[in-house]
mmCIF file of C-alpha atoms in Angstrom:
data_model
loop_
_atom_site.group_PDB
_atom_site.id
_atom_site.type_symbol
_atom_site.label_atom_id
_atom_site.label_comp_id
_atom_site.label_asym_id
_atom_site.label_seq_id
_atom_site.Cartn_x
_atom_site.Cartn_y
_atom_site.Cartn_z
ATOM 1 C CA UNK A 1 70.229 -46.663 -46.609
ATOM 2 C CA UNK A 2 67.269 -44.216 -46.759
ATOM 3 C CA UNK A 3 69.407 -41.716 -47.907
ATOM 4 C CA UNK A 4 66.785 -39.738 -49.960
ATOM 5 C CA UNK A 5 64.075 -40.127 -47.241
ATOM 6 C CA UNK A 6 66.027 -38.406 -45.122
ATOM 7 C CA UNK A 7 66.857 -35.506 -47.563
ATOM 8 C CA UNK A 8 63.355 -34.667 -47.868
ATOM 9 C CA UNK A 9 62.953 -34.699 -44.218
ATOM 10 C CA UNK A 10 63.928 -31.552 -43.951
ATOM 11 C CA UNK A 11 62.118 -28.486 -45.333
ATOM 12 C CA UNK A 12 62.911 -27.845 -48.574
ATOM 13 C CA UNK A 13 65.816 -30.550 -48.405
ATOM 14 C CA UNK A 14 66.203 -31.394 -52.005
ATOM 15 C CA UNK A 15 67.679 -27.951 -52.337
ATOM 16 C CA UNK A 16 68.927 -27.093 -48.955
ATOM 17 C CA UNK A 17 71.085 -29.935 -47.808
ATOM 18 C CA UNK A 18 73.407 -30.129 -50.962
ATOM 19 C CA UNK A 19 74.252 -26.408 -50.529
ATOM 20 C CA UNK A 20 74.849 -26.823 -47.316
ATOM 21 C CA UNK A 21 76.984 -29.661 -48.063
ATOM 22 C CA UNK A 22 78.866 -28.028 -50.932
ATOM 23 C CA UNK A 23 79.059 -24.738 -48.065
ATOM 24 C CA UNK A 24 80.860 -26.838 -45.837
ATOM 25 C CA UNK A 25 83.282 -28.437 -48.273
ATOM 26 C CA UNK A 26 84.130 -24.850 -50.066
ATOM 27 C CA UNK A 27 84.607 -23.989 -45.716
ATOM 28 C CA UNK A 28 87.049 -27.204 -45.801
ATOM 29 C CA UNK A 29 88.681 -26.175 -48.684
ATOM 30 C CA UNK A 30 89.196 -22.520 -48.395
ATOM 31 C CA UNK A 31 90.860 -23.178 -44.892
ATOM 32 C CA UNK A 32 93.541 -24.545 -46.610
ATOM 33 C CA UNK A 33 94.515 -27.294 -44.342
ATOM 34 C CA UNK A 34 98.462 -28.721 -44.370
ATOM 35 C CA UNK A 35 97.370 -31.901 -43.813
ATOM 36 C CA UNK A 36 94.808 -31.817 -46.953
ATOM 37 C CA UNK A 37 96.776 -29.898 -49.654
ATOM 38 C CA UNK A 38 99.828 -32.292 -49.131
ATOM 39 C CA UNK A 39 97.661 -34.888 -49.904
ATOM 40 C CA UNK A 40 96.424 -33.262 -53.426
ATOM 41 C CA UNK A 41 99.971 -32.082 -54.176
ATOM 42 C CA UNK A 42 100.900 -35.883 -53.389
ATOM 43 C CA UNK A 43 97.590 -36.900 -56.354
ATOM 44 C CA UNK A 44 99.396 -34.440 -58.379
ATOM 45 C CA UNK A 45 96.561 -32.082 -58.014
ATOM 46 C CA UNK A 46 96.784 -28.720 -59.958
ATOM 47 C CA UNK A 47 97.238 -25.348 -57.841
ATOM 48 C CA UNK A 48 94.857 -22.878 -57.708
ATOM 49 C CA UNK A 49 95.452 -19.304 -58.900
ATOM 50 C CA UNK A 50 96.739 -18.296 -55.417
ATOM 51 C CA UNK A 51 99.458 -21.017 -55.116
ATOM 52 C CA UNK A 52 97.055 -23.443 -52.851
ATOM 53 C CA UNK A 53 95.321 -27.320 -53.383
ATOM 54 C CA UNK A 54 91.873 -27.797 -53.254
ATOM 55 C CA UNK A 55 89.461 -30.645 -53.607
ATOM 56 C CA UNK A 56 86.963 -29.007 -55.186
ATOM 57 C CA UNK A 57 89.692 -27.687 -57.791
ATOM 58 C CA UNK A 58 91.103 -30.297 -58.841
ATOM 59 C CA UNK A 59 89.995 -30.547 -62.623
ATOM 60 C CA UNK A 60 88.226 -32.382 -65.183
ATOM 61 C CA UNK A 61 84.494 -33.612 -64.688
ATOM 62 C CA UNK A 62 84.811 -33.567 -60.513
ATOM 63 C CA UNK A 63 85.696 -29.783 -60.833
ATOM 64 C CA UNK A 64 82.843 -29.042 -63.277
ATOM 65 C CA UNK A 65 80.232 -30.478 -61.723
ATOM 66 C CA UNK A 66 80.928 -30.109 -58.041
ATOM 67 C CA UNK A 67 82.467 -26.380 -58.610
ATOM 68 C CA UNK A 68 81.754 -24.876 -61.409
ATOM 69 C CA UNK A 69 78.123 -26.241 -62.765
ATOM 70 C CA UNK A 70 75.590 -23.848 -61.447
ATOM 71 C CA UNK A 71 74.980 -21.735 -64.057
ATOM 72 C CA UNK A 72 74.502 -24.304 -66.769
ATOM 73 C CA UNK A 73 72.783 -26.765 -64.549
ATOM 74 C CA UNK A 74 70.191 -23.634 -63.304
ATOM 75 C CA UNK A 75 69.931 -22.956 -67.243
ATOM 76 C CA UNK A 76 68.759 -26.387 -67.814
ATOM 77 C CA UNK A 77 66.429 -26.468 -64.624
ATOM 78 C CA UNK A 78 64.461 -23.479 -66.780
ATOM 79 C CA UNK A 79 64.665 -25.440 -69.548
ATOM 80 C CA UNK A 80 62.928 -27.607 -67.909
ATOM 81 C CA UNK A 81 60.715 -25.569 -65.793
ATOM 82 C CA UNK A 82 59.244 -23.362 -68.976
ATOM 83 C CA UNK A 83 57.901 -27.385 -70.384
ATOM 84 C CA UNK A 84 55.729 -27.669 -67.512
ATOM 85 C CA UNK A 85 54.324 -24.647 -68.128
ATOM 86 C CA UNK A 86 50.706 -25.688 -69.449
ATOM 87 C CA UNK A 87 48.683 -23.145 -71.730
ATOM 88 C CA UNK A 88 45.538 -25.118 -71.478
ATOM 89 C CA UNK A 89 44.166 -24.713 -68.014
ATOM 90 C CA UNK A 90 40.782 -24.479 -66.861
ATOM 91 C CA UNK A 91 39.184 -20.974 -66.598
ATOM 92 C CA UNK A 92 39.095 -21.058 -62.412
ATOM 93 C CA UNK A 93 42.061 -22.554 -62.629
ATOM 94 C CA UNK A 94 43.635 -20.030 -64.444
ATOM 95 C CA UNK A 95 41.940 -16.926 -62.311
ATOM 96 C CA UNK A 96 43.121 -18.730 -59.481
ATOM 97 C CA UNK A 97 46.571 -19.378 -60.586
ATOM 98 C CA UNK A 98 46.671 -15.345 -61.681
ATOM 99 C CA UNK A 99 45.215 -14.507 -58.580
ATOM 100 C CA UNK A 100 48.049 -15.700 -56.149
ATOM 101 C CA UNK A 101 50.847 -15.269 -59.152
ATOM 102 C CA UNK A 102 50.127 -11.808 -59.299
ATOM 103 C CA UNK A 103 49.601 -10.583 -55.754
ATOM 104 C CA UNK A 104 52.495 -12.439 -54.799
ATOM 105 C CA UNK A 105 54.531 -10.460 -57.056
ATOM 106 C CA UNK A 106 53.221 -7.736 -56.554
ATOM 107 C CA UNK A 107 54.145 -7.887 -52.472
ATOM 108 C CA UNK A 108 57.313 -8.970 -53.242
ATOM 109 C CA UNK A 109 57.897 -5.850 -55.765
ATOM 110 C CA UNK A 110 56.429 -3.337 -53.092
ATOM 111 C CA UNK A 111 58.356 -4.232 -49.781
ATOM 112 C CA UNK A 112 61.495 -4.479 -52.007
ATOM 113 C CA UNK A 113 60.750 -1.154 -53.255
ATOM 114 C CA UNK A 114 59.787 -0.082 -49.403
ATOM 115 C CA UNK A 115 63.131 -1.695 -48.292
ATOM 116 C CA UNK A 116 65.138 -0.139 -51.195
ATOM 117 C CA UNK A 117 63.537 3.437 -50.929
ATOM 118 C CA UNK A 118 64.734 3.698 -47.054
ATOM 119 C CA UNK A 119 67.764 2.010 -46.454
ATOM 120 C CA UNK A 120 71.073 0.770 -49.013
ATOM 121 C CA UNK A 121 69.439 -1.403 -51.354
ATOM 122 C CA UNK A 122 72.292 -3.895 -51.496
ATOM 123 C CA UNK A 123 72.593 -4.466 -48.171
ATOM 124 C CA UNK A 124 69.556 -2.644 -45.935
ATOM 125 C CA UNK A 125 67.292 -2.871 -42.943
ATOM 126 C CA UNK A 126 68.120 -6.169 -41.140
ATOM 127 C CA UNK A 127 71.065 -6.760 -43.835
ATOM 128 C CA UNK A 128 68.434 -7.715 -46.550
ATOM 129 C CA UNK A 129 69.327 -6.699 -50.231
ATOM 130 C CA UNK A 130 66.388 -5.988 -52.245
ATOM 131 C CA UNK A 131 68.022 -8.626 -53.958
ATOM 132 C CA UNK A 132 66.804 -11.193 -51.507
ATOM 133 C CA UNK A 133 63.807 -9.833 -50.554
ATOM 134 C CA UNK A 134 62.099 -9.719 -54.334
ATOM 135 C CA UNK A 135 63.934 -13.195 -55.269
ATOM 136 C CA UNK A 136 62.454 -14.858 -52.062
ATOM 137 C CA UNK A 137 59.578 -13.797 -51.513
ATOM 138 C CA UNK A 138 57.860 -14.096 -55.249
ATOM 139 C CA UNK A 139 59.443 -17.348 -55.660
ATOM 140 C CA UNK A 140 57.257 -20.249 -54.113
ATOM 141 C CA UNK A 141 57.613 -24.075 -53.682
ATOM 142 C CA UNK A 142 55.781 -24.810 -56.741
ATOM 143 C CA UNK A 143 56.241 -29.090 -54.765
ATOM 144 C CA UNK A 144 54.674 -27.627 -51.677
ATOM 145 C CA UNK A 145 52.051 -25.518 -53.257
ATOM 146 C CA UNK A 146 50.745 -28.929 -55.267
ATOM 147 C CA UNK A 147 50.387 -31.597 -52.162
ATOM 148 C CA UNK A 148 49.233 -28.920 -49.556
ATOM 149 C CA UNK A 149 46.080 -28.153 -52.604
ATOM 150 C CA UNK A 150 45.961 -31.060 -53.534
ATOM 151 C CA UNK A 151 44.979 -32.539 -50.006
ATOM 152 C CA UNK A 152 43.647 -29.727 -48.587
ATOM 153 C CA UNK A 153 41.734 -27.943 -51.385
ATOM 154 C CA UNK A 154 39.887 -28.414 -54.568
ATOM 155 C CA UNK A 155 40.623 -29.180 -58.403
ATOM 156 C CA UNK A 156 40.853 -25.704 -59.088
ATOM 157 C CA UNK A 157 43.587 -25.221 -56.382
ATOM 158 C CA UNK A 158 45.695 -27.463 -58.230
ATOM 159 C CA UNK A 159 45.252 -26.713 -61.630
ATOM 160 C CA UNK A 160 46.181 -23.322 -60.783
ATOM 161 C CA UNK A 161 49.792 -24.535 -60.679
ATOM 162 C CA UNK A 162 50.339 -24.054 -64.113
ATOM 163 C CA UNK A 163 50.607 -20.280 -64.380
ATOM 164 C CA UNK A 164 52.380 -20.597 -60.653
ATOM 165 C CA UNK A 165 55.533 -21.776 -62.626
ATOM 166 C CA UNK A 166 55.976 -18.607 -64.290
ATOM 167 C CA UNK A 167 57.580 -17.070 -61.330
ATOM 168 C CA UNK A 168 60.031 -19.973 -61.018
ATOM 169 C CA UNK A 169 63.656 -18.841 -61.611
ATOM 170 C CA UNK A 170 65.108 -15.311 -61.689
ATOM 171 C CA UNK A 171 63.040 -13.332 -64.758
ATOM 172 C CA UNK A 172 60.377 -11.665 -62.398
ATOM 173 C CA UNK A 173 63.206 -10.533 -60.148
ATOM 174 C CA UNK A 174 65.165 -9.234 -63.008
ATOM 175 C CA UNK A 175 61.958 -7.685 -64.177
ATOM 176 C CA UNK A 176 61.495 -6.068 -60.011
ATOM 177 C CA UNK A 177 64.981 -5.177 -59.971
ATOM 178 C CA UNK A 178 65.040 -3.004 -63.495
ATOM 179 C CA UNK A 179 61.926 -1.568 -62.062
ATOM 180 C CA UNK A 180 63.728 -0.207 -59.164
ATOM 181 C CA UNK A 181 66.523 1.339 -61.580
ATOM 182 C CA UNK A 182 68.850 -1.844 -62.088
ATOM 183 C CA UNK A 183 69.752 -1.489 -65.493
ATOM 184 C CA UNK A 184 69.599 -4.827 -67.283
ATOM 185 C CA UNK A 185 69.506 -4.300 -71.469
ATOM 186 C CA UNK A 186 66.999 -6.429 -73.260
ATOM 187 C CA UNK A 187 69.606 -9.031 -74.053
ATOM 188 C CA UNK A 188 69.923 -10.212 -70.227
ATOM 189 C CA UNK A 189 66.561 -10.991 -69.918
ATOM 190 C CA UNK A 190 66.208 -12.553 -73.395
ATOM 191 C CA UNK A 191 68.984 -14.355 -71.830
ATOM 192 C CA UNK A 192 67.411 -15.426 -68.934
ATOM 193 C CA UNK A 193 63.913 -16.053 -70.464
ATOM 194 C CA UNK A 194 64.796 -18.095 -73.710
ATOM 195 C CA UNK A 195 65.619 -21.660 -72.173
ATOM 196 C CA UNK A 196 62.045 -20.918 -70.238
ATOM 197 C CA UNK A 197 60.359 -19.660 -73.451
ATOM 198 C CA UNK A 198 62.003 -22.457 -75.741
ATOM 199 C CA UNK A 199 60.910 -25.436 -73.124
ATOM 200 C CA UNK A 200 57.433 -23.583 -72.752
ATOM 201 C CA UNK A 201 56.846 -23.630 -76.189
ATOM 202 C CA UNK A 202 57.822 -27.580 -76.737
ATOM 203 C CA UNK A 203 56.350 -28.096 -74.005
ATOM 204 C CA UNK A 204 52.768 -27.269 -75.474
ATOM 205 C CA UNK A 205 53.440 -28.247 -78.709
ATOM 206 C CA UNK A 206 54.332 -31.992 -77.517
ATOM 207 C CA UNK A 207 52.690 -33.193 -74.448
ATOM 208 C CA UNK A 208 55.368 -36.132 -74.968
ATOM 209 C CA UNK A 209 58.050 -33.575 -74.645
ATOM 210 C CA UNK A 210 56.764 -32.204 -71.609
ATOM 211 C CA UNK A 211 56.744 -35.369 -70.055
ATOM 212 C CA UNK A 212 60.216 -36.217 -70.940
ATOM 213 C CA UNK A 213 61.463 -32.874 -69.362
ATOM 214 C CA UNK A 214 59.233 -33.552 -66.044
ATOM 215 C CA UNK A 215 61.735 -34.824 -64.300
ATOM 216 C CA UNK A 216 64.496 -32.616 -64.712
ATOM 217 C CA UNK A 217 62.526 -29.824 -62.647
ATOM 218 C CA UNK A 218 63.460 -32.084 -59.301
ATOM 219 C CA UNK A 219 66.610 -34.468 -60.686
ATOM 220 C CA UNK A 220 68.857 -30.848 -61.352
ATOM 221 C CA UNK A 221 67.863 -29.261 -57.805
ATOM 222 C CA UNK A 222 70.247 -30.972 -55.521
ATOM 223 C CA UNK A 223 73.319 -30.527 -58.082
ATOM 224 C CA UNK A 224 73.111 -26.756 -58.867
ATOM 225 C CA UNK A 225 72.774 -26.648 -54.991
ATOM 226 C CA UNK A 226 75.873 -27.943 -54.357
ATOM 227 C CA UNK A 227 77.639 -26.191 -56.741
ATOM 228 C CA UNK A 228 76.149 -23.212 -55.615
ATOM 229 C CA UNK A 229 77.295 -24.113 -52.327
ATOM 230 C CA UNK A 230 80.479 -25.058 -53.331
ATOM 231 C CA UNK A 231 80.936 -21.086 -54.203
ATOM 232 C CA UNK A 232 79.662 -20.506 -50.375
ATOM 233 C CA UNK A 233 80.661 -20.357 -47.115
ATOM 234 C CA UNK A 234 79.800 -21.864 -43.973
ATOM 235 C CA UNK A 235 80.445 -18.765 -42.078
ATOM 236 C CA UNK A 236 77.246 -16.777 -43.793
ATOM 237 C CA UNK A 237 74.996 -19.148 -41.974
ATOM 238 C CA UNK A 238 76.389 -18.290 -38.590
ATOM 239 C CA UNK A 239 76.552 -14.487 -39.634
ATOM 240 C CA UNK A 240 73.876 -12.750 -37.226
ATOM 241 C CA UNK A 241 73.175 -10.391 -39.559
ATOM 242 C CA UNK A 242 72.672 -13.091 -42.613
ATOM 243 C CA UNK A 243 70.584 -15.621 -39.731
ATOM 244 C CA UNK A 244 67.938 -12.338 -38.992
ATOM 245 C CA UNK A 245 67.998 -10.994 -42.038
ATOM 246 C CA UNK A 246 66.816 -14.759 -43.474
ATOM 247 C CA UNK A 247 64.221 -14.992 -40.289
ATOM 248 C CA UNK A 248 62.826 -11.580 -41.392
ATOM 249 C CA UNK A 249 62.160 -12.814 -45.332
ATOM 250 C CA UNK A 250 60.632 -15.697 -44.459
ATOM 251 C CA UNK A 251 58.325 -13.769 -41.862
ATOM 252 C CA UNK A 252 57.504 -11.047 -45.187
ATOM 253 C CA UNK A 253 56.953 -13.916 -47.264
ATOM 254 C CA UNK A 254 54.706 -16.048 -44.808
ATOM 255 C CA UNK A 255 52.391 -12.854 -43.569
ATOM 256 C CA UNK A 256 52.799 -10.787 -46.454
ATOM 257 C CA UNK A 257 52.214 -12.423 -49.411
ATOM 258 C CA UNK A 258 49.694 -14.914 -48.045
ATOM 259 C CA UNK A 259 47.869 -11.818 -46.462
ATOM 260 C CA UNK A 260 47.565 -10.550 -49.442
ATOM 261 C CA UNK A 261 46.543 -13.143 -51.541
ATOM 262 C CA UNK A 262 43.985 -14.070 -48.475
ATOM 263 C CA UNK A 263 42.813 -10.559 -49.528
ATOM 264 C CA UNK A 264 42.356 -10.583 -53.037
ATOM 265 C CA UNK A 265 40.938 -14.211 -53.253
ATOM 266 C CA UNK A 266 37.816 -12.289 -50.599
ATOM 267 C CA UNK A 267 37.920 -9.017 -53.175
ATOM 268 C CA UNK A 268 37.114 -11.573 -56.460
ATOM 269 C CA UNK A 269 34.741 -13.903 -54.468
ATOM 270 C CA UNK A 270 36.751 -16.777 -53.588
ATOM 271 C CA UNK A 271 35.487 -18.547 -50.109
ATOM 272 C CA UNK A 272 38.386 -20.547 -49.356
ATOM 273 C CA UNK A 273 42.187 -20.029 -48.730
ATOM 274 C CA UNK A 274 43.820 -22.545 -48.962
ATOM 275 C CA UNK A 275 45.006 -21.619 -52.156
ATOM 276 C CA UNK A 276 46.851 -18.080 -51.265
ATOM 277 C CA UNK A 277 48.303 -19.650 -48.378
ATOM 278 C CA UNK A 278 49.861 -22.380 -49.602
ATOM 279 C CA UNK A 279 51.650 -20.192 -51.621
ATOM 280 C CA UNK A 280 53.134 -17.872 -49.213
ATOM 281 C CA UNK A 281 56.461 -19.897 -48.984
ATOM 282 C CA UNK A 282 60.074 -19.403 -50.419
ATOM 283 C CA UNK A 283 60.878 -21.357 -53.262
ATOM 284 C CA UNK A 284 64.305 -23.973 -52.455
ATOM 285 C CA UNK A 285 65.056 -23.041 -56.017
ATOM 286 C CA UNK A 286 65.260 -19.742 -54.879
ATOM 287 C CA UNK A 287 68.610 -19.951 -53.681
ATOM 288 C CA UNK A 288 69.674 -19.825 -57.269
ATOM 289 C CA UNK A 289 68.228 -16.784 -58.148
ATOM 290 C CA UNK A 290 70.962 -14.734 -57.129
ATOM 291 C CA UNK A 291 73.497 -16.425 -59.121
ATOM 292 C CA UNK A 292 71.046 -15.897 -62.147
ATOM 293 C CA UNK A 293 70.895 -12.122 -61.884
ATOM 294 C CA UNK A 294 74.975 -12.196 -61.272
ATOM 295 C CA UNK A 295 75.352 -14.068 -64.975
ATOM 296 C CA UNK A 296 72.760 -11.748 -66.173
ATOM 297 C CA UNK A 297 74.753 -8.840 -64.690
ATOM 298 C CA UNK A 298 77.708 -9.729 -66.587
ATOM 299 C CA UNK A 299 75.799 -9.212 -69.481
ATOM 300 C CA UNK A 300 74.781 -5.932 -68.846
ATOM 301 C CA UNK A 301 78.100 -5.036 -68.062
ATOM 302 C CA UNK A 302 80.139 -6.213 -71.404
ATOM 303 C CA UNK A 303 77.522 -4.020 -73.269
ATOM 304 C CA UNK A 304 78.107 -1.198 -70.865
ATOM 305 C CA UNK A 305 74.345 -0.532 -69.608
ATOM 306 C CA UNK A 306 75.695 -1.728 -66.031
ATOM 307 C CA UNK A 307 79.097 -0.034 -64.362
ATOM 308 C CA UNK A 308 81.792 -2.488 -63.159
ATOM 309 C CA UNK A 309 81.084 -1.161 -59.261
ATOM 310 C CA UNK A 310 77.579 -2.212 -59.874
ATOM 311 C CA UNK A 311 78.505 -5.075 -61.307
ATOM 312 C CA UNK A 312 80.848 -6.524 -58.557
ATOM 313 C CA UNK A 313 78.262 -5.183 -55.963
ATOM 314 C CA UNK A 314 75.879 -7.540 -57.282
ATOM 315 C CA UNK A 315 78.733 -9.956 -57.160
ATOM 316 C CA UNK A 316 79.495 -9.516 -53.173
ATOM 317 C CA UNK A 317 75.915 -10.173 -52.267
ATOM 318 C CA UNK A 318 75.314 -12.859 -54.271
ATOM 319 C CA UNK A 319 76.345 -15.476 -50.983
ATOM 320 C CA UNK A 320 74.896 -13.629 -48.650
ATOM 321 C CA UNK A 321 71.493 -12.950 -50.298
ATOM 322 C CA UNK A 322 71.869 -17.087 -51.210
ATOM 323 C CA UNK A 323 71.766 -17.859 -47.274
ATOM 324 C CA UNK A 324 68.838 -15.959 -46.209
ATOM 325 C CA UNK A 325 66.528 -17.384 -48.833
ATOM 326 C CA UNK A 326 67.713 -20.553 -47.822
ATOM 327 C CA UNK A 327 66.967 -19.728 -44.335
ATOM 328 C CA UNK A 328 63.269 -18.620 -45.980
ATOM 329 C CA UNK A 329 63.104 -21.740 -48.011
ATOM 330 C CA UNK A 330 63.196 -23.583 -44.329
ATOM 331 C CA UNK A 331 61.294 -21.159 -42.482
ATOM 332 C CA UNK A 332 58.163 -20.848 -44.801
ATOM 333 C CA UNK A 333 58.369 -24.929 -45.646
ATOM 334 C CA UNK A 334 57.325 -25.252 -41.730
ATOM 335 C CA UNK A 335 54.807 -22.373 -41.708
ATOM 336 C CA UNK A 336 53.063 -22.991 -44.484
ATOM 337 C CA UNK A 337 51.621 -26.603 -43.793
ATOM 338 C CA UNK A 338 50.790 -25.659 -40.284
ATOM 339 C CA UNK A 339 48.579 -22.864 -41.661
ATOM 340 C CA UNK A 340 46.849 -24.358 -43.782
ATOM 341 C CA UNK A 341 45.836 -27.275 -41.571
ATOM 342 C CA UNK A 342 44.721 -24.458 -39.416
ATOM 343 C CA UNK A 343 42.591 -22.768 -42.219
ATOM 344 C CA UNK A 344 41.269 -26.303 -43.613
ATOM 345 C CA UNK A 345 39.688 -26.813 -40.031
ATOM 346 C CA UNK A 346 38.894 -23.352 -39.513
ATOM 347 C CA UNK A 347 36.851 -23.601 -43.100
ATOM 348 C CA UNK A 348 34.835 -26.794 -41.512
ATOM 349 C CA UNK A 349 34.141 -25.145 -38.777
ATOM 350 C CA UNK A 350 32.184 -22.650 -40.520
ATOM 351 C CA UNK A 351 30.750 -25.204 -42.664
ATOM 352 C CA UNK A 352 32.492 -24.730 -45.913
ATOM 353 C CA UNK A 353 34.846 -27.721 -47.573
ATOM 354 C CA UNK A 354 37.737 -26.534 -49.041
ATOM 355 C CA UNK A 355 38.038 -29.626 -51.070
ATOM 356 C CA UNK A 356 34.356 -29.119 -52.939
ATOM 357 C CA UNK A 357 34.508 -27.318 -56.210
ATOM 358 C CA UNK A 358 31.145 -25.756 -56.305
ATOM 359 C CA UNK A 359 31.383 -24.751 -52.907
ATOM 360 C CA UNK A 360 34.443 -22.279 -53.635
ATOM 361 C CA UNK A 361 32.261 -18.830 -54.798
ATOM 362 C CA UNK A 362 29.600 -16.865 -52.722
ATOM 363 C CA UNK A 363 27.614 -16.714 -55.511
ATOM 364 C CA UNK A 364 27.702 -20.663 -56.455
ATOM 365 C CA UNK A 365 27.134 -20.961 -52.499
ATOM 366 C CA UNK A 366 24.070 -18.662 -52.401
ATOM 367 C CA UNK A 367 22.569 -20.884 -55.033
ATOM 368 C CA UNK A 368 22.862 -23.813 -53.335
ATOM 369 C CA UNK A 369 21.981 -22.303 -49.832
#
């Protein structure tokens, strides 16, 4: 069976369809079917708090992976996601990479900020949080951004990867959100940023090392999903509000941040766009962002920088914010190939190959006019 093939069939499936799964399991479970919890009270299943059976609460190893891993697993995913971080980068590569890191943020930052300023930030215009709006849309498929460049544009592209990775995981939305007023004390985002700092800084001190942790940036995706999912349910995807308010993010993402990264790749002399656009997607890690800021809220909370009403308002939007970057994660996964096909042909067209290295700067292109 190509079960795998068919995962990553769908847009940011590696991510995507395990939530979903775990979504519709938690749905299962939470319905609390006769027929079901007889059969766990016949396996001698433990009840829940309420007085009820449930598969995905039944104990032991099942119960902490399927239920109650996302928090360690997404810690490890850092982990794992700070090694890959490279330090030694070419310098194009590494104006490229700050290029599209930056103004990505940036947008983000600003129409959560927008958003915020004129409607409730925890649950606004269109039902978007600025929550969801700053996690989504400065988070970007890191998987997508690499084979779109790397077929479609030049060395330069690529290697600009590298610094992409800082805005992996939740500490630039942390960052966005204290800058909006969210109190967070400096011991929730040391919390947050020391599993990326540690694997950063073994990951450039032993190439080995990085190497070793490669894999765990994909192999943990699809099991902090589910377990994130498995804290989900089904009925947020077929919420109106949650299905419009995901269409909208992914639209922000798409036009905003690859607008704007069109824009400042023209303002520092950069000819092609490939780059900015293959950028302007929602990452399928993403999705775990919420949860991130949620541990990192508990933080602030035991140390008193963070009321309990902020706290458990955090808490309540956690799912909801979840579902419409997932809905992003899809959306921007079908936009952003299609566009950059587009600009790759429109590029040719004008006589300029995206894929050339010396062809990338107006200057380098004057002198070889």
């Amino acid at each position: 069976m190509q079960i795998k093939a068919a995962i990553e069939k769908v847009p940011g499936g590696l991510m995507v369809v395990p939530l979903l799964l775990g979504a519709t399991l938690n749905t299962i479970d939470q319905m609390h079917l006769s027929a079901v919890m007889n059969v766990l009270k016949w396996l001698g299943a433990p009840q829940t708090e309420e007085g009820y059976y449930e598969f995905l609460r039944i104990g032991g190893f099942s119960q902490e992976l399927f239920k109650d891993s996302a928090l360690v697993l997404i810690a490890l995913f850092l982990f794992c996601v700070g090694s890959q971080m490279n330090l030694k980068m070419g310098q194009r590569a590494l104006k490229k990479g700050a290029i599209v890191t930056t103004t990505k943020y940036l947008s983000g930052l600003a129409i959560g900020m927008v958003f915020g300023y004129f409607s409730d930030p925890m649950n606004g215009i269109f039902g978007l949080s600025t929550l969801a709006l700053i996690a989504g849309m400065t988070n970007s498929n890191s998987g997508m951004y690499a084979a779109l460049t790397g077929q479609y544009g030049n060395r330069s592209d690529v290697g600009g990867l590298s610094l992409l990775a800082i805005n992996d995981g939740p500490f630039l939305t942390l960052v966005g959100l204290g800058i909006l007023g969210t109190s967070f004390p400096m011991v929730a985002f040391l919390s947050v940023l020391l599993p990326i700092g540690i694997g950063m800084l073994l990951g450039n001190l032993d190439p080995k090392i990085r190497e070793f942790l490669a894999p765990g940036e994909n192999l943990l995706i699809p099991f902090f999903a589910f377990s994130l999912g498995a804290g989900m349910n089904l009925a947020n995807f077929f919420n109106p509000e949650v299905l419009v308010g995901g269409l909208v993010l992914s639209a922000l993402t798409f036009f905003v941040t690859g607008g704007m990264g069109i824009l400042a790749f023209r303002l520092f002399g950069e000819r092609s766009y490939i780059a900015p656009i293959a950028e302007a997607s929602t990452a399928g890690n993403a999705a775990a962002t919420p949860a991130a800021v949620a541990a990192s809220a508990s933080v602030a909370v035991s140390t008193g920088a963070m009321t309990a009403a902020e706290f458990e308002a955090i808490q309540a939007i956690v799912p909801i914010a979840t579902a419409q970057i997932s809905i992003s994660t899809i959306t921007t996964a079908l936009l952003c190939p299609l566009a950059v096909i587009i600009m790759g042909r429109y590029h040719k067209k004008k006589g300029l190959d995206p894929t050339r290295e010396d062809l990338g700067l107006k200057q380098k292109n004057k002198e070889t006019a």
